[in-house]
């Protein structure tokens, strides 16, 4: 399992990611789309569309590291792409996510938002 210090943040890229992407593609998404420094020592989490696989990119002080996981059963929690705020997981949430726990309710702002999000996701066929 990955180990971090208390200051390590886990940033989630909300859009589905092609798991064929490697260092350069994930680095680009962290730097340009999330607008974060990939060399900061923070972890960047990317999830595929089917939610069966994820990749983590982080800099360990000597080089970029990619950790990939494919669930044999179940799905990773949906991180709603319509959630307006930046998604930053705590280390405990990341551990739960990595084990396949459901964190979907964490990324909905209110009951009214749930209805809006459900309609938009239905329109997008997600």
PDB file of N, CA and C in Angstrom, residues 54-103:
ATOM      1  N   UNK A  54      -8.238   2.140 -11.886  1.00  0.00           N
ATOM      2  CA  UNK A  54      -7.771   3.486 -11.563  1.00  0.00           C
ATOM      3  C   UNK A  54      -6.253   3.498 -11.619  1.00  0.00           C
ATOM      4  N   UNK A  55      -5.717   4.694 -11.800  1.00  0.00           N
ATOM      5  CA  UNK A  55      -4.272   4.904 -11.754  1.00  0.00           C
ATOM      6  C   UNK A  55      -3.993   6.088 -10.853  1.00  0.00           C
ATOM      7  N   UNK A  56      -2.886   6.008 -10.157  1.00  0.00           N
ATOM      8  CA  UNK A  56      -2.433   7.087  -9.289  1.00  0.00           C
ATOM      9  C   UNK A  56      -1.059   7.528  -9.771  1.00  0.00           C
ATOM     10  N   UNK A  57      -0.875   8.817  -9.871  1.00  0.00           N
ATOM     11  CA  UNK A  57       0.411   9.389 -10.257  1.00  0.00           C
ATOM     12  C   UNK A  57       0.914  10.225  -9.095  1.00  0.00           C
ATOM     13  N   UNK A  58       2.154  10.004  -8.720  1.00  0.00           N
ATOM     14  CA  UNK A  58       2.755  10.891  -7.725  1.00  0.00           C
ATOM     15  C   UNK A  58       4.271  10.903  -7.884  1.00  0.00           C
ATOM     16  N   UNK A  59       4.865  11.947  -7.326  1.00  0.00           N
ATOM     17  CA  UNK A  59       6.312  12.130  -7.370  1.00  0.00           C
ATOM     18  C   UNK A  59       6.855  11.781  -5.994  1.00  0.00           C
ATOM     19  N   UNK A  60       7.769  10.813  -5.942  1.00  0.00           N
ATOM     20  CA  UNK A  60       8.279  10.344  -4.646  1.00  0.00           C
ATOM     21  C   UNK A  60       9.580  11.018  -4.219  1.00  0.00           C
ATOM     22  N   UNK A  61       9.997  12.042  -4.961  1.00  0.00           N
ATOM     23  CA  UNK A  61      11.240  12.738  -4.646  1.00  0.00           C
ATOM     24  C   UNK A  61      12.364  12.369  -5.593  1.00  0.00           C
ATOM     25  N   UNK A  62      12.251  11.217  -6.235  1.00  0.00           N
ATOM     26  CA  UNK A  62      13.282  10.795  -7.195  1.00  0.00           C
ATOM     27  C   UNK A  62      12.728  10.591  -8.596  1.00  0.00           C
ATOM     28  N   UNK A  63      11.420  10.421  -8.705  1.00  0.00           N
ATOM     29  CA  UNK A  63      10.812  10.208 -10.017  1.00  0.00           C
ATOM     30  C   UNK A  63       9.310  10.044  -9.894  1.00  0.00           C
ATOM     31  N   UNK A  64       8.667  10.047 -11.052  1.00  0.00           N
ATOM     32  CA  UNK A  64       7.219   9.857 -11.073  1.00  0.00           C
ATOM     33  C   UNK A  64       6.896   8.379 -10.890  1.00  0.00           C
ATOM     34  N   UNK A  65       5.860   8.114 -10.126  1.00  0.00           N
ATOM     35  CA  UNK A  65       5.426   6.746  -9.843  1.00  0.00           C
ATOM     36  C   UNK A  65       3.973   6.611 -10.283  1.00  0.00           C
ATOM     37  N   UNK A  66       3.664   5.508 -10.961  1.00  0.00           N
ATOM     38  CA  UNK A  66       2.281   5.192 -11.301  1.00  0.00           C
ATOM     39  C   UNK A  66       1.915   3.888 -10.606  1.00  0.00           C
ATOM     40  N   UNK A  67       0.782   3.926  -9.929  1.00  0.00           N
ATOM     41  CA  UNK A  67       0.225   2.724  -9.320  1.00  0.00           C
ATOM     42  C   UNK A  67      -1.126   2.496  -9.981  1.00  0.00           C
ATOM     43  N   UNK A  68      -1.362   1.286 -10.470  1.00  0.00           N
ATOM     44  CA  UNK A  68      -2.624   0.962 -11.134  1.00  0.00           C
ATOM     45  C   UNK A  68      -3.329  -0.148 -10.373  1.00  0.00           C
ATOM     46  N   UNK A  69      -4.660  -0.071 -10.379  1.00  0.00           N
ATOM     47  CA  UNK A  69      -5.444  -1.136  -9.752  1.00  0.00           C
ATOM     48  C   UNK A  69      -6.662  -1.424 -10.607  1.00  0.00           C
ATOM     49  N   UNK A  70      -6.942  -2.716 -10.801  1.00  0.00           N
ATOM     50  CA  UNK A  70      -8.153  -3.158 -11.494  1.00  0.00           C
ATOM     51  C   UNK A  70      -8.940  -4.018 -10.517  1.00  0.00           C
ATOM     52  N   UNK A  71     -10.194  -3.633 -10.297  1.00  0.00           N
ATOM     53  CA  UNK A  71     -11.045  -4.427  -9.416  1.00  0.00           C
ATOM     54  C   UNK A  71     -11.514  -5.671 -10.155  1.00  0.00           C
ATOM     55  N   UNK A  72     -11.424  -6.804  -9.521  1.00  0.00           N
ATOM     56  CA  UNK A  72     -11.906  -8.049 -10.119  1.00  0.00           C
ATOM     57  C   UNK A  72     -13.416  -8.179  -9.949  1.00  0.00           C
ATOM     58  N   UNK A  73     -13.956  -7.563  -8.906  1.00  0.00           N
ATOM     59  CA  UNK A  73     -15.397  -7.546  -8.674  1.00  0.00           C
ATOM     60  C   UNK A  73     -15.783  -6.154  -8.205  1.00  0.00           C
ATOM     61  N   UNK A  74     -16.963  -5.704  -8.605  1.00  0.00           N
ATOM     62  CA  UNK A  74     -17.461  -4.415  -8.162  1.00  0.00           C
ATOM     63  C   UNK A  74     -16.895  -3.261  -8.975  1.00  0.00           C
ATOM     64  N   UNK A  75     -17.210  -2.064  -8.514  1.00  0.00           N
ATOM     65  CA  UNK A  75     -16.808  -0.840  -9.202  1.00  0.00           C
ATOM     66  C   UNK A  75     -16.219   0.139  -8.198  1.00  0.00           C
ATOM     67  N   UNK A  76     -15.341   0.994  -8.701  1.00  0.00           N
ATOM     68  CA  UNK A  76     -14.883   2.103  -7.880  1.00  0.00           C
ATOM     69  C   UNK A  76     -16.026   3.100  -7.754  1.00  0.00           C
ATOM     70  N   UNK A  77     -16.023   3.848  -6.692  1.00  0.00           N
ATOM     71  CA  UNK A  77     -17.050   4.849  -6.449  1.00  0.00           C
ATOM     72  C   UNK A  77     -17.062   5.883  -7.567  1.00  0.00           C
ATOM     73  N   UNK A  78     -18.264   6.309  -7.943  1.00  0.00           N
ATOM     74  CA  UNK A  78     -18.395   7.339  -8.982  1.00  0.00           C
ATOM     75  C   UNK A  78     -18.000   8.690  -8.388  1.00  0.00           C
ATOM     76  N   UNK A  79     -17.136   9.386  -9.086  1.00  0.00           N
ATOM     77  CA  UNK A  79     -16.805  10.761  -8.719  1.00  0.00           C
ATOM     78  C   UNK A  79     -17.534  11.618  -9.743  1.00  0.00           C
ATOM     79  N   UNK A  80     -18.565  12.273  -9.306  1.00  0.00           N
ATOM     80  CA  UNK A  80     -19.456  12.992 -10.205  1.00  0.00           C
ATOM     81  C   UNK A  80     -18.715  14.093 -10.956  1.00  0.00           C
ATOM     82  N   UNK A  81     -18.659  14.018 -12.307  1.00  0.00           N
ATOM     83  CA  UNK A  81     -17.968  15.060 -13.066  1.00  0.00           C
ATOM     84  C   UNK A  81     -18.672  16.408 -12.995  1.00  0.00           C
ATOM     85  N   UNK A  82     -19.950  16.413 -12.561  1.00  0.00           N
ATOM     86  CA  UNK A  82     -20.696  17.665 -12.454  1.00  0.00           C
ATOM     87  C   UNK A  82     -20.516  18.333 -11.091  1.00  0.00           C
ATOM     88  N   UNK A  83     -19.848  17.656 -10.166  1.00  0.00           N
ATOM     89  CA  UNK A  83     -19.566  18.236  -8.854  1.00  0.00           C
ATOM     90  C   UNK A  83     -18.708  19.471  -9.073  1.00  0.00           C
ATOM     91  N   UNK A  84     -19.155  20.595  -8.567  1.00  0.00           N
ATOM     92  CA  UNK A  84     -18.534  21.873  -8.914  1.00  0.00           C
ATOM     93  C   UNK A  84     -17.188  22.115  -8.247  1.00  0.00           C
ATOM     94  N   UNK A  85     -16.993  21.529  -7.104  1.00  0.00           N
ATOM     95  CA  UNK A  85     -15.779  21.808  -6.344  1.00  0.00           C
ATOM     96  C   UNK A  85     -14.641  20.883  -6.761  1.00  0.00           C
ATOM     97  N   UNK A  86     -13.446  21.302  -6.428  1.00  0.00           N
ATOM     98  CA  UNK A  86     -12.275  20.443  -6.609  1.00  0.00           C
ATOM     99  C   UNK A  86     -12.432  19.236  -5.683  1.00  0.00           C
ATOM    100  N   UNK A  87     -12.124  18.055  -6.190  1.00  0.00           N
ATOM    101  CA  UNK A  87     -12.258  16.851  -5.368  1.00  0.00           C
ATOM    102  C   UNK A  87     -10.896  16.493  -4.783  1.00  0.00           C
ATOM    103  N   UNK A  88     -10.812  16.588  -3.468  1.00  0.00           N
ATOM    104  CA  UNK A  88      -9.599  16.226  -2.737  1.00  0.00           C
ATOM    105  C   UNK A  88     -10.015  15.218  -1.672  1.00  0.00           C
ATOM    106  N   UNK A  89      -9.454  14.027  -1.752  1.00  0.00           N
ATOM    107  CA  UNK A  89      -9.769  12.985  -0.778  1.00  0.00           C
ATOM    108  C   UNK A  89      -8.824  13.067   0.415  1.00  0.00           C
ATOM    109  N   UNK A  90      -9.348  12.702   1.564  1.00  0.00           N
ATOM    110  CA  UNK A  90      -8.467  12.518   2.711  1.00  0.00           C
ATOM    111  C   UNK A  90      -7.755  11.177   2.513  1.00  0.00           C
ATOM    112  N   UNK A  91      -6.733  10.941   3.291  1.00  0.00           N
ATOM    113  CA  UNK A  91      -6.030   9.659   3.163  1.00  0.00           C
ATOM    114  C   UNK A  91      -6.936   8.494   3.551  1.00  0.00           C
ATOM    115  N   UNK A  92      -7.803   8.704   4.529  1.00  0.00           N
ATOM    116  CA  UNK A  92      -8.743   7.648   4.923  1.00  0.00           C
ATOM    117  C   UNK A  92      -9.733   7.372   3.793  1.00  0.00           C
ATOM    118  N   UNK A  93     -10.253   8.446   3.164  1.00  0.00           N
ATOM    119  CA  UNK A  93     -11.175   8.265   2.039  1.00  0.00           C
ATOM    120  C   UNK A  93     -10.490   7.562   0.877  1.00  0.00           C
ATOM    121  N   UNK A  94      -9.233   7.930   0.620  1.00  0.00           N
ATOM    122  CA  UNK A  94      -8.502   7.276  -0.464  1.00  0.00           C
ATOM    123  C   UNK A  94      -8.347   5.783  -0.187  1.00  0.00           C
ATOM    124  N   UNK A  95      -8.017   5.433   1.040  1.00  0.00           N
ATOM    125  CA  UNK A  95      -7.873   4.016   1.397  1.00  0.00           C
ATOM    126  C   UNK A  95      -9.179   3.269   1.176  1.00  0.00           C
ATOM    127  N   UNK A  96     -10.291   3.880   1.588  1.00  0.00           N
ATOM    128  CA  UNK A  96     -11.600   3.263   1.365  1.00  0.00           C
ATOM    129  C   UNK A  96     -11.900   3.152  -0.127  1.00  0.00           C
ATOM    130  N   UNK A  97     -11.642   4.231  -0.865  1.00  0.00           N
ATOM    131  CA  UNK A  97     -11.877   4.224  -2.313  1.00  0.00           C
ATOM    132  C   UNK A  97     -11.076   3.112  -2.974  1.00  0.00           C
ATOM    133  N   UNK A  98      -9.803   2.999  -2.617  1.00  0.00           N
ATOM    134  CA  UNK A  98      -8.897   2.032  -3.236  1.00  0.00           C
ATOM    135  C   UNK A  98      -9.343   0.595  -2.959  1.00  0.00           C
ATOM    136  N   UNK A  99     -10.075   0.398  -1.862  1.00  0.00           N
ATOM    137  CA  UNK A  99     -10.603  -0.929  -1.535  1.00  0.00           C
ATOM    138  C   UNK A  99     -11.976  -1.166  -2.150  1.00  0.00           C
ATOM    139  N   UNK A 100     -12.525  -0.148  -2.837  1.00  0.00           N
ATOM    140  CA  UNK A 100     -13.808  -0.319  -3.520  1.00  0.00           C
ATOM    141  C   UNK A 100     -15.015   0.171  -2.744  1.00  0.00           C
ATOM    142  N   UNK A 101     -14.814   0.910  -1.658  1.00  0.00           N
ATOM    143  CA  UNK A 101     -15.937   1.424  -0.864  1.00  0.00           C
ATOM    144  C   UNK A 101     -16.690   2.501  -1.638  1.00  0.00           C
ATOM    145  N   UNK A 102     -17.956   2.674  -1.305  1.00  0.00           N
ATOM    146  CA  UNK A 102     -18.805   3.648  -1.977  1.00  0.00           C
ATOM    147  C   UNK A 102     -18.688   5.006  -1.285  1.00  0.00           C
ATOM    148  N   UNK A 103     -18.179   5.986  -2.013  1.00  0.00           N
ATOM    149  CA  UNK A 103     -18.043   7.350  -1.486  1.00  0.00           C
ATOM    150  C   UNK A 103     -18.917   8.339  -2.250  1.00  0.00           C
TER     151      UNK A 103
END
